């Protein structure tokens, strides 16, 4: 027990890696300076014994889990201030990003940060939708944790269809206040993180009524609890929604209103306004109310989908290099399970996906920043493209990540089923992101709406933006014979996307021609529409990955690995969707064996570097929190140590034996 020697098989894997692992770490972090900063940050927080887990959270009650998470959150956010005081204010934003949407947070509060919504949604909403005066007042209060806030949009009856929200905010000009009510059970807010027992303020999204007219949904800041006693204010009905599949410490809550009054100034009025006499002043675009959701979708691609997948891959790959089971050749000795081609097929394509997600996330973050700057200047032109790409990338990446994390768990056999593997909590965290911030199918259909319009634009010879430019030529260009090359893969993915979009658009048109209402035609074709959006996203990710792998300024050894991973991304999804490539990309059945062989050869080439690749993610043991994935590979010792933490092992005979089992056994004598 407690050995610090490195497992011999892992050692051998590391010695045979063909590239410099540190170079990959620097590339992954965005440069050596970033790696240094990240490590210093991790050391500062993770070496603090007060932030370390004393009892595995699985053995705590629901209430204890929350209380412990709150204790650690308070300490954590105190330390963040300490950190920014010593390192300067500029780095504070990076720290928050790392803690709330990154690896560090998942190490300290693996089941969710109860303060997350204060930073992830409340502050971005105030900054994006509040006037300068409102920002000046609320941002510093929330940023410094003088108050704790959340974002209350979803209701028991409506999460997706936010135009259908039922909470009302009715303006009373006699007192210059809004009066909040929850007219039905289904109008109760349901889900907001931190709402249960943590937050004292919230952005509440409600239907605005003034002068007897409804103007649709708007955001308001509402005080929920007394700042001293934390008691719910009069008319506020509030509580926690109960235990969930995962994220059990994020304190999701419910909220109802009975004639709750807030001052007029608490409506966020950067875009639309209510004047003191109740006159409503319209926003330049009603879509601006949805801005916060775009921000979170953008942040999720890297902070949740790619980050948690890199964790799962580190665990499963290291474990597969040291776990031995069966023989490939009789008598040759037991084999590392990583030698099995089927095992490689489980683990290496997700590695490729992880890289594709990271490049796409970087692109998305850049366009988000430039479009937000344009919006501030009143230029809305690129908003539809940003919305469309944020929707499909959020949907495809969280779906791929959750699916691949489950594959990683299965790839570690029975031990992966243990909480101490850290797969259950990792999966719980990522699958939640398939639903929150816009349910994935719904988001794909939003992208499809943009694509069908772009297709119509392409047919009429109009201008197209960067991500859909391929629609101008794709279905029209003659098909060439299949060639096994990255360039051909890039073209084939675009052909598949263009073909799917064209099929949808013509299916809708055909239905409308025979008298089907456009909305019904849309619903009838929506299976294909969701698929078209996914194929568009996949084509985009393929191209971004190709650009990244071929142009990365790295050593030839690392470049070779990046290109292998990129080819694997393409061949894997091609073979998984052969029908599409037959239909739209000129693939013939006689081409398939050579692509299958190409993919198998790639698995074989990546095999010696598999441990090196996940080591390159550079996830420390404290962040990984897995008995199966630790750097030293001492899996069996760790599993035993974790088993011994079970409260049932505290006594050789549990009291329940005397209470129940013994009398039962005796009664059967
Ligand atoms: C760490 C843990 C953090 C956890 C955080 C989780 C927090 C949360 O989950 S908060 C709640 C998030 N909720 C959601 O995301 C709700 C999802 N629903 C929606 O986004 C919308 O209501 C939606 C898009 C589905 C439909 O909205 P609706 O108003 O009916 O729009 P719709 O009629 O379909 O489209 C209207 C137009 O708006 C556009 N549009 C829709 N959303 C946006 C947007 N965000 N930005 C820009 N344009 C948009 C559409 O493209 C469409 O444009 P056009 O007419 O030109 O084609
Ligand atoms: C862990 C977690 C944290 C959350 N945190 C917050 C928070 O902090 N604040 C907040 O306000 N909300 C929060 N939410 C709520 C979340 O945003 C919603 O659950 C989400 O938007 C989906 O809405 P819904 O639950 O109403 O699902 P529904 O919309 O009821 O979806 C159910 C099914 O209907 C389908 N469907 C719905 N509409 C359509 C359509 N138009 N076309 C085709 N199919 C459709 C969906 O695809 C899905 O299969 C959270 C949710 C979770 C799980």
Coordinates of C-alpha atoms in Angstrom, one line a residue, residues 495-496 500 531 535 577-586:
X495 CA -20.7 17.5 -49.3
X496 CA -22.5 15.4 -46.7
X500 CA -28.4 16.9 -46.0
X531 CA -29.3 15.6 -38.7
X535 CA -23.5 17.1 -40.2
X577 CA -22.2 7.3 -41.2
X578 CA -21.5 5.4 -44.4
X579 CA -25.0 5.9 -45.7
X580 CA -24.5 9.7 -45.9
X581 CA -21.2 9.4 -47.7
X582 CA -22.8 7.0 -50.2
X583 CA -25.7 9.3 -50.8
X584 CA -23.8 12.6 -51.0
X585 CA -20.1 12.3 -51.2
X586 CA -19.6 9.9 -54.1

